[in-house]
Amino acid sequence: AQSVSQHNHHVILSEAASLELGCNYSYGGTVNLFWYVQYPGQHLQLLLKYFSGDPLVKGIKGFEAEFIKSKFSFNLRKPSVQWSDTAEYFCAVNSGGGADGLTFGKGTHLIIQP
Amino acid sequence: NAGVTQTPKFQVLKTGQSMTLQCAQDMNHNSMYWYRQDPGMGLRLIYYSASEGTTDKGEVPNGYNVSRLNKREFSLRLESAAPSQTSVYFCASTPLMGSGRGNEQFFGPGTRLTVL
């Protein structure tokens, strides 16, 4: 069975600080990897995804993530956060075929202080 | 194009009552999913339907049933609600085109359910 581990449950940063949220998964086969964001009171939106090709993927709002296969990791980064990045961030994985549901990490609650 | 819609937005039930959560998508997607979100637990898959006419259990199916009514609609039923089913329920869909690799899931706005 797949599992996803997010290292930080709560992160507090000041505006303009750099962000890195850790994500590790356990699955030996081909995977699709996703980062979703949930702004307060809203539904989940896709930030970025990786399934093949360049392991450094860029998403919306200046976010990027790097897939490191040897470490089973897919960490999310942003060079300079804004107050509007305050949200819950979820790392998720499913198997190569893509029909299965997503396995989510427990989420990271990010608070950006102005 | 409304995307994924869910009804109702909020619901309060008493223990033992039954109800059906409705989900519909207008994106002609093949696969649909039901998740529940609990504090500190992330989202967990309840049931999914890879294609019209098929349904499969996810991680936490106990106490729930589903119906893939047609390609657009996928409902979740609680036959006898329990306080442990208090949660936020999200429906999602994906086109599952081609090899299926990299197809993102699109989420609805959620249903907040409280069971007393």
Short mmCIF file of N, CA, C and O in Angstrom, two decimals, chain A residues 1-5 24-29 31 72 93:
data_model
loop_
_atom_site.label_atom_id
_atom_site.label_comp_id
_atom_site.label_asym_id
_atom_site.label_seq_id
_atom_site.Cartn_x
_atom_site.Cartn_y
_atom_site.Cartn_z
N ALA A 1 0.84 -1.20 0.00
CA ALA A 1 0.00 0.00 0.00
C ALA A 1 0.88 1.25 0.00
O ALA A 1 1.97 1.26 0.55
N GLN A 2 0.36 2.26 -0.64
CA GLN A 2 1.11 3.52 -0.70
C GLN A 2 0.94 4.28 0.60
O GLN A 2 -0.08 4.15 1.28
N SER A 3 1.91 5.10 0.93
CA SER A 3 1.75 6.03 2.03
C SER A 3 2.53 7.29 1.71
O SER A 3 3.48 7.27 0.92
N VAL A 4 2.10 8.39 2.29
CA VAL A 4 2.74 9.69 2.06
C VAL A 4 2.99 10.33 3.41
O VAL A 4 2.09 10.37 4.27
N SER A 5 4.21 10.84 3.59
CA SER A 5 4.57 11.47 4.85
C SER A 5 4.97 12.92 4.59
O SER A 5 5.85 13.19 3.77
N ASN A 24 7.61 12.71 1.53
CA ASN A 24 8.18 11.43 1.15
C ASN A 24 7.05 10.43 0.93
O ASN A 24 6.04 10.48 1.63
N TYR A 25 7.23 9.54 0.00
CA TYR A 25 6.21 8.54 -0.29
C TYR A 25 6.84 7.16 -0.26
O TYR A 25 8.05 7.00 -0.42
N SER A 26 6.00 6.18 -0.03
CA SER A 26 6.48 4.81 -0.08
C SER A 26 5.66 4.06 -1.11
O SER A 26 4.46 3.86 -0.93
N TYR A 27 6.31 3.73 -2.19
CA TYR A 27 5.70 2.93 -3.25
C TYR A 27 6.79 2.58 -4.22
O TYR A 27 7.55 3.45 -4.64
N GLY A 28 6.92 1.31 -4.56
CA GLY A 28 8.05 0.89 -5.37
C GLY A 28 7.85 1.02 -6.86
O GLY A 28 8.80 0.96 -7.61
N GLY A 29 6.63 1.23 -7.31
CA GLY A 29 6.37 1.24 -8.75
C GLY A 29 6.33 2.64 -9.31
O GLY A 29 6.80 3.61 -8.70
N VAL A 31 4.90 6.13 -10.17
CA VAL A 31 3.97 6.97 -9.42
C VAL A 31 3.70 8.27 -10.16
O VAL A 31 4.50 8.73 -10.97
N PHE A 72 12.77 8.93 -2.70
CA PHE A 72 11.30 8.86 -2.65
C PHE A 72 10.73 10.18 -2.14
O PHE A 72 9.84 10.21 -1.28
N VAL A 93 -0.14 11.08 -3.93
CA VAL A 93 0.45 10.15 -4.89
C VAL A 93 -0.61 9.16 -5.36
O VAL A 93 -1.51 8.80 -4.60
#
